[in-house]
Amino acid sequence: MTEQGCMFDILNLPDAALKKVLPKVSTRTLIRLLNAYPRTVGRTFIGLLNESLSPTAMEFLREEMSASQPPSLRQIREAESELVKLLHEEKLFPLIQPLPVA
C-alpha cells in the first residue's frame, strides 16, 4: 500500500511539476485550497499561477476567492484528493494516493 500525501508533500514538488498541474485543477478546488491554506499553499500557488494563467484568469480566480465561503473540512479533503489524483495521473507524484474522503 502506498502512503497518502499531504499538502506539505505537494509543496515540496518542483515548481515545474506544480506549474504543469495547477492550470488543470478545477477553479473550485483551487479556491478551496487557497482559502484553506492562505499562507502556505496560497502564496506558492498564486505565484505559480501568475506565471501560468492569463491576467484575466487570475482576476477571476481572485474575485471568486474573495466571494467564496471558507471551505469545510470535507471540502478541503476533497480538494486535496483531487490535486493528489491529478499529480498521480500526470506521474508527478507516483508514491502518493488520493486521500480517502469520509
Short mmCIF file of N, CA and C in Angstrom, two decimals:
data_model
loop_
_atom_site.label_atom_id
_atom_site.label_comp_id
_atom_site.label_asym_id
_atom_site.label_seq_id
_atom_site.Cartn_x
_atom_site.Cartn_y
_atom_site.Cartn_z
N MET A 1 0.85 -1.19 0.00
CA MET A 1 0.00 0.00 0.00
C MET A 1 0.89 1.24 0.00
N THR A 2 0.55 2.19 -0.82
CA THR A 2 1.34 3.41 -0.86
C THR A 2 0.82 4.39 0.19
N GLU A 3 1.69 5.32 0.55
CA GLU A 3 1.31 6.29 1.57
C GLU A 3 0.42 7.38 0.98
N GLN A 4 -0.25 8.10 1.84
CA GLN A 4 -1.10 9.19 1.40
C GLN A 4 -0.30 10.48 1.48
N GLY A 5 -0.60 11.39 0.57
CA GLY A 5 0.11 12.65 0.54
C GLY A 5 -0.57 13.72 1.36
N CYS A 6 0.18 14.74 1.65
CA CYS A 6 -0.38 15.90 2.32
C CYS A 6 0.09 17.14 1.58
N MET A 7 -0.43 18.26 1.95
CA MET A 7 -0.09 19.49 1.24
C MET A 7 1.40 19.80 1.34
N PHE A 8 2.05 19.44 2.44
CA PHE A 8 3.48 19.71 2.55
C PHE A 8 4.27 18.86 1.55
N ASP A 9 3.82 17.63 1.29
CA ASP A 9 4.44 16.81 0.25
C ASP A 9 4.29 17.47 -1.12
N ILE A 10 3.12 17.99 -1.36
CA ILE A 10 2.84 18.65 -2.64
C ILE A 10 3.69 19.90 -2.78
N LEU A 11 3.80 20.67 -1.73
CA LEU A 11 4.58 21.91 -1.79
C LEU A 11 6.07 21.63 -1.97
N ASN A 12 6.52 20.42 -1.65
CA ASN A 12 7.92 20.06 -1.85
C ASN A 12 8.23 19.63 -3.28
N LEU A 13 7.21 19.51 -4.11
CA LEU A 13 7.45 19.17 -5.51
C LEU A 13 8.14 20.33 -6.21
N PRO A 14 8.87 20.05 -7.29
CA PRO A 14 9.49 21.13 -8.05
C PRO A 14 8.43 22.07 -8.64
N ASP A 15 8.79 23.33 -8.75
CA ASP A 15 7.86 24.32 -9.31
C ASP A 15 7.38 23.90 -10.70
N ALA A 16 8.25 23.31 -11.50
CA ALA A 16 7.87 22.90 -12.86
C ALA A 16 6.72 21.89 -12.82
N ALA A 17 6.75 20.98 -11.86
CA ALA A 17 5.67 19.98 -11.74
C ALA A 17 4.36 20.66 -11.36
N LEU A 18 4.43 21.58 -10.40
CA LEU A 18 3.22 22.29 -9.99
C LEU A 18 2.68 23.18 -11.11
N LYS A 19 3.56 23.83 -11.85
CA LYS A 19 3.13 24.68 -12.97
C LYS A 19 2.41 23.87 -14.04
N LYS A 20 2.82 22.62 -14.20
CA LYS A 20 2.20 21.76 -15.19
C LYS A 20 0.79 21.35 -14.77
N VAL A 21 0.59 21.14 -13.48
CA VAL A 21 -0.67 20.60 -12.99
C VAL A 21 -1.67 21.67 -12.57
N LEU A 22 -1.23 22.72 -11.93
CA LEU A 22 -2.17 23.71 -11.36
C LEU A 22 -3.18 24.26 -12.38
N PRO A 23 -2.78 24.57 -13.61
CA PRO A 23 -3.79 25.07 -14.56
C PRO A 23 -4.87 24.03 -14.90
N LYS A 24 -4.62 22.76 -14.62
CA LYS A 24 -5.58 21.70 -14.91
C LYS A 24 -6.55 21.45 -13.76
N VAL A 25 -6.25 22.00 -12.60
CA VAL A 25 -7.09 21.81 -11.42
C VAL A 25 -8.33 22.69 -11.56
N SER A 26 -9.47 22.18 -11.13
CA SER A 26 -10.70 22.96 -11.24
C SER A 26 -10.60 24.24 -10.40
N THR A 27 -11.30 25.25 -10.84
CA THR A 27 -11.31 26.53 -10.13
C THR A 27 -11.83 26.34 -8.71
N ARG A 28 -12.87 25.54 -8.57
CA ARG A 28 -13.46 25.28 -7.25
C ARG A 28 -12.42 24.68 -6.30
N THR A 29 -11.66 23.72 -6.81
CA THR A 29 -10.63 23.07 -5.99
C THR A 29 -9.54 24.07 -5.61
N LEU A 30 -9.08 24.83 -6.59
CA LEU A 30 -8.05 25.84 -6.30
C LEU A 30 -8.52 26.81 -5.22
N ILE A 31 -9.72 27.29 -5.36
CA ILE A 31 -10.25 28.27 -4.40
C ILE A 31 -10.32 27.66 -3.00
N ARG A 32 -10.76 26.43 -2.92
CA ARG A 32 -10.85 25.78 -1.61
C ARG A 32 -9.47 25.63 -0.98
N LEU A 33 -8.49 25.23 -1.77
CA LEU A 33 -7.13 25.07 -1.23
C LEU A 33 -6.52 26.42 -0.87
N LEU A 34 -6.71 27.40 -1.71
CA LEU A 34 -6.15 28.73 -1.44
C LEU A 34 -6.78 29.34 -0.19
N ASN A 35 -8.08 29.15 -0.01
CA ASN A 35 -8.75 29.69 1.17
C ASN A 35 -8.45 28.87 2.43
N ALA A 36 -8.21 27.58 2.26
CA ALA A 36 -7.92 26.73 3.41
C ALA A 36 -6.51 26.96 3.95
N TYR A 37 -5.58 27.22 3.07
CA TYR A 37 -4.17 27.38 3.46
C TYR A 37 -3.60 28.67 2.85
N PRO A 38 -4.08 29.81 3.27
CA PRO A 38 -3.66 31.06 2.60
C PRO A 38 -2.17 31.36 2.71
N ARG A 39 -1.55 31.04 3.81
CA ARG A 39 -0.14 31.40 3.98
C ARG A 39 0.81 30.41 3.33
N THR A 40 0.46 29.17 3.30
CA THR A 40 1.38 28.17 2.72
C THR A 40 1.04 27.92 1.26
N VAL A 41 -0.08 27.30 1.01
CA VAL A 41 -0.48 26.97 -0.35
C VAL A 41 -0.79 28.23 -1.14
N GLY A 42 -1.47 29.16 -0.51
CA GLY A 42 -1.88 30.38 -1.20
C GLY A 42 -0.72 31.12 -1.84
N ARG A 43 0.29 31.40 -1.07
CA ARG A 43 1.45 32.14 -1.60
C ARG A 43 2.13 31.39 -2.73
N THR A 44 2.36 30.11 -2.52
CA THR A 44 3.05 29.30 -3.52
C THR A 44 2.23 29.17 -4.79
N PHE A 45 0.97 28.77 -4.64
CA PHE A 45 0.13 28.53 -5.81
C PHE A 45 -0.15 29.82 -6.58
N ILE A 46 -0.43 30.90 -5.88
CA ILE A 46 -0.71 32.17 -6.56
C ILE A 46 0.52 32.60 -7.37
N GLY A 47 1.69 32.46 -6.80
CA GLY A 47 2.91 32.81 -7.53
C GLY A 47 3.08 31.99 -8.79
N LEU A 48 2.85 30.70 -8.69
CA LEU A 48 2.97 29.81 -9.85
C LEU A 48 1.85 30.05 -10.86
N LEU A 49 0.66 30.28 -10.38
CA LEU A 49 -0.46 30.53 -11.29
C LEU A 49 -0.29 31.85 -12.03
N ASN A 50 0.32 32.85 -11.38
CA ASN A 50 0.59 34.12 -12.06
C ASN A 50 1.44 33.91 -13.30
N GLU A 51 2.32 32.90 -13.25
CA GLU A 51 3.19 32.62 -14.38
C GLU A 51 2.50 31.76 -15.44
N SER A 52 1.42 31.07 -15.05
CA SER A 52 0.77 30.12 -15.95
C SER A 52 -0.53 30.63 -16.56
N LEU A 53 -1.27 31.43 -15.83
CA LEU A 53 -2.58 31.88 -16.28
C LEU A 53 -2.54 33.31 -16.81
N SER A 54 -3.53 33.63 -17.59
CA SER A 54 -3.65 34.99 -18.12
C SER A 54 -4.05 35.94 -17.00
N PRO A 55 -3.79 37.24 -17.16
CA PRO A 55 -4.23 38.21 -16.15
C PRO A 55 -5.74 38.16 -15.90
N THR A 56 -6.51 37.91 -16.95
CA THR A 56 -7.96 37.82 -16.80
C THR A 56 -8.34 36.62 -15.95
N ALA A 57 -7.70 35.48 -16.18
CA ALA A 57 -7.98 34.28 -15.39
C ALA A 57 -7.59 34.50 -13.94
N MET A 58 -6.47 35.16 -13.70
CA MET A 58 -6.05 35.45 -12.32
C MET A 58 -7.04 36.39 -11.63
N GLU A 59 -7.52 37.37 -12.34
CA GLU A 59 -8.50 38.29 -11.77
C GLU A 59 -9.77 37.53 -11.39
N PHE A 60 -10.22 36.64 -12.28
CA PHE A 60 -11.40 35.82 -12.00
C PHE A 60 -11.17 34.97 -10.75
N LEU A 61 -10.01 34.34 -10.66
CA LEU A 61 -9.69 33.50 -9.51
C LEU A 61 -9.70 34.31 -8.22
N ARG A 62 -9.11 35.48 -8.24
CA ARG A 62 -9.10 36.33 -7.04
C ARG A 62 -10.50 36.77 -6.64
N GLU A 63 -11.32 37.13 -7.63
CA GLU A 63 -12.70 37.53 -7.33
C GLU A 63 -13.49 36.38 -6.72
N GLU A 64 -13.32 35.19 -7.28
CA GLU A 64 -14.02 34.02 -6.76
C GLU A 64 -13.55 33.68 -5.35
N MET A 65 -12.25 33.83 -5.10
CA MET A 65 -11.72 33.57 -3.76
C MET A 65 -12.34 34.50 -2.73
N SER A 66 -12.41 35.77 -3.07
CA SER A 66 -12.93 36.74 -2.11
C SER A 66 -14.43 36.59 -1.89
N ALA A 67 -15.14 36.04 -2.87
CA ALA A 67 -16.59 35.88 -2.75
C ALA A 67 -16.99 34.55 -2.13
N SER A 68 -16.06 33.64 -1.98
CA SER A 68 -16.41 32.30 -1.51
C SER A 68 -16.40 32.21 0.02
N GLN A 69 -17.15 31.24 0.52
CA GLN A 69 -17.19 30.94 1.95
C GLN A 69 -15.98 30.08 2.30
N PRO A 70 -15.53 30.12 3.56
CA PRO A 70 -14.45 29.21 3.96
C PRO A 70 -14.89 27.76 3.73
N PRO A 71 -13.99 26.94 3.21
CA PRO A 71 -14.37 25.55 2.93
C PRO A 71 -14.47 24.73 4.22
N SER A 72 -15.35 23.73 4.17
CA SER A 72 -15.47 22.80 5.29
C SER A 72 -14.30 21.82 5.23
N LEU A 73 -14.12 21.07 6.31
CA LEU A 73 -13.05 20.08 6.34
C LEU A 73 -13.24 19.06 5.22
N ARG A 74 -14.46 18.64 4.99
CA ARG A 74 -14.74 17.69 3.90
C ARG A 74 -14.36 18.29 2.54
N GLN A 75 -14.71 19.54 2.32
CA GLN A 75 -14.36 20.20 1.05
C GLN A 75 -12.85 20.32 0.87
N ILE A 76 -12.16 20.59 1.97
CA ILE A 76 -10.70 20.69 1.91
C ILE A 76 -10.10 19.33 1.55
N ARG A 77 -10.58 18.28 2.18
CA ARG A 77 -10.07 16.94 1.86
C ARG A 77 -10.37 16.54 0.43
N GLU A 78 -11.56 16.88 -0.04
CA GLU A 78 -11.91 16.58 -1.44
C GLU A 78 -10.98 17.32 -2.39
N ALA A 79 -10.70 18.58 -2.08
CA ALA A 79 -9.81 19.38 -2.92
C ALA A 79 -8.39 18.80 -2.91
N GLU A 80 -7.91 18.44 -1.74
CA GLU A 80 -6.58 17.83 -1.65
C GLU A 80 -6.53 16.53 -2.45
N SER A 81 -7.57 15.74 -2.32
CA SER A 81 -7.64 14.46 -3.03
C SER A 81 -7.64 14.67 -4.54
N GLU A 82 -8.37 15.65 -5.01
CA GLU A 82 -8.40 15.94 -6.45
C GLU A 82 -7.01 16.33 -6.95
N LEU A 83 -6.33 17.16 -6.19
CA LEU A 83 -4.99 17.59 -6.59
C LEU A 83 -4.01 16.42 -6.59
N VAL A 84 -4.04 15.60 -5.56
CA VAL A 84 -3.15 14.44 -5.49
C VAL A 84 -3.45 13.48 -6.64
N LYS A 85 -4.72 13.28 -6.94
CA LYS A 85 -5.11 12.39 -8.05
C LYS A 85 -4.55 12.91 -9.37
N LEU A 86 -4.67 14.20 -9.59
CA LEU A 86 -4.14 14.79 -10.83
C LEU A 86 -2.62 14.66 -10.90
N LEU A 87 -1.95 14.90 -9.80
CA LEU A 87 -0.49 14.73 -9.76
C LEU A 87 -0.11 13.28 -10.04
N HIS A 88 -0.88 12.36 -9.50
CA HIS A 88 -0.63 10.94 -9.72
C HIS A 88 -0.85 10.58 -11.20
N GLU A 89 -1.94 11.07 -11.78
CA GLU A 89 -2.24 10.81 -13.18
C GLU A 89 -1.16 11.36 -14.11
N GLU A 90 -0.58 12.49 -13.73
CA GLU A 90 0.47 13.10 -14.54
C GLU A 90 1.84 12.48 -14.27
N LYS A 91 1.85 11.47 -13.38
CA LYS A 91 3.08 10.77 -13.00
C LYS A 91 4.11 11.72 -12.37
N LEU A 92 3.61 12.71 -11.66
CA LEU A 92 4.47 13.67 -10.98
C LEU A 92 4.56 13.38 -9.49
N PHE A 93 3.72 12.50 -9.04
CA PHE A 93 3.63 12.22 -7.61
C PHE A 93 3.22 10.76 -7.45
N PRO A 94 4.02 9.83 -7.98
CA PRO A 94 3.57 8.44 -8.06
C PRO A 94 3.42 7.70 -6.74
N LEU A 95 4.08 8.12 -5.69
CA LEU A 95 4.00 7.39 -4.43
C LEU A 95 2.82 7.79 -3.56
N ILE A 96 2.13 8.82 -3.97
CA ILE A 96 1.06 9.36 -3.13
C ILE A 96 -0.28 9.07 -3.78
N GLN A 97 -1.19 8.53 -3.00
CA GLN A 97 -2.56 8.24 -3.45
C GLN A 97 -3.51 9.30 -2.92
N PRO A 98 -4.63 9.53 -3.59
CA PRO A 98 -5.61 10.49 -3.09
C PRO A 98 -6.08 10.12 -1.69
N LEU A 99 -6.34 11.13 -0.89
CA LEU A 99 -6.84 10.93 0.46
C LEU A 99 -8.26 10.39 0.40
N PRO A 100 -8.60 9.46 1.25
CA PRO A 100 -10.00 9.00 1.28
C PRO A 100 -10.87 10.09 1.86
N VAL A 101 -12.04 10.26 1.30
CA VAL A 101 -12.98 11.27 1.79
C VAL A 101 -14.01 10.54 2.63
N ALA A 102 -14.12 10.97 3.88
CA ALA A 102 -15.06 10.30 4.81
C ALA A 102 -16.47 10.75 4.55
#
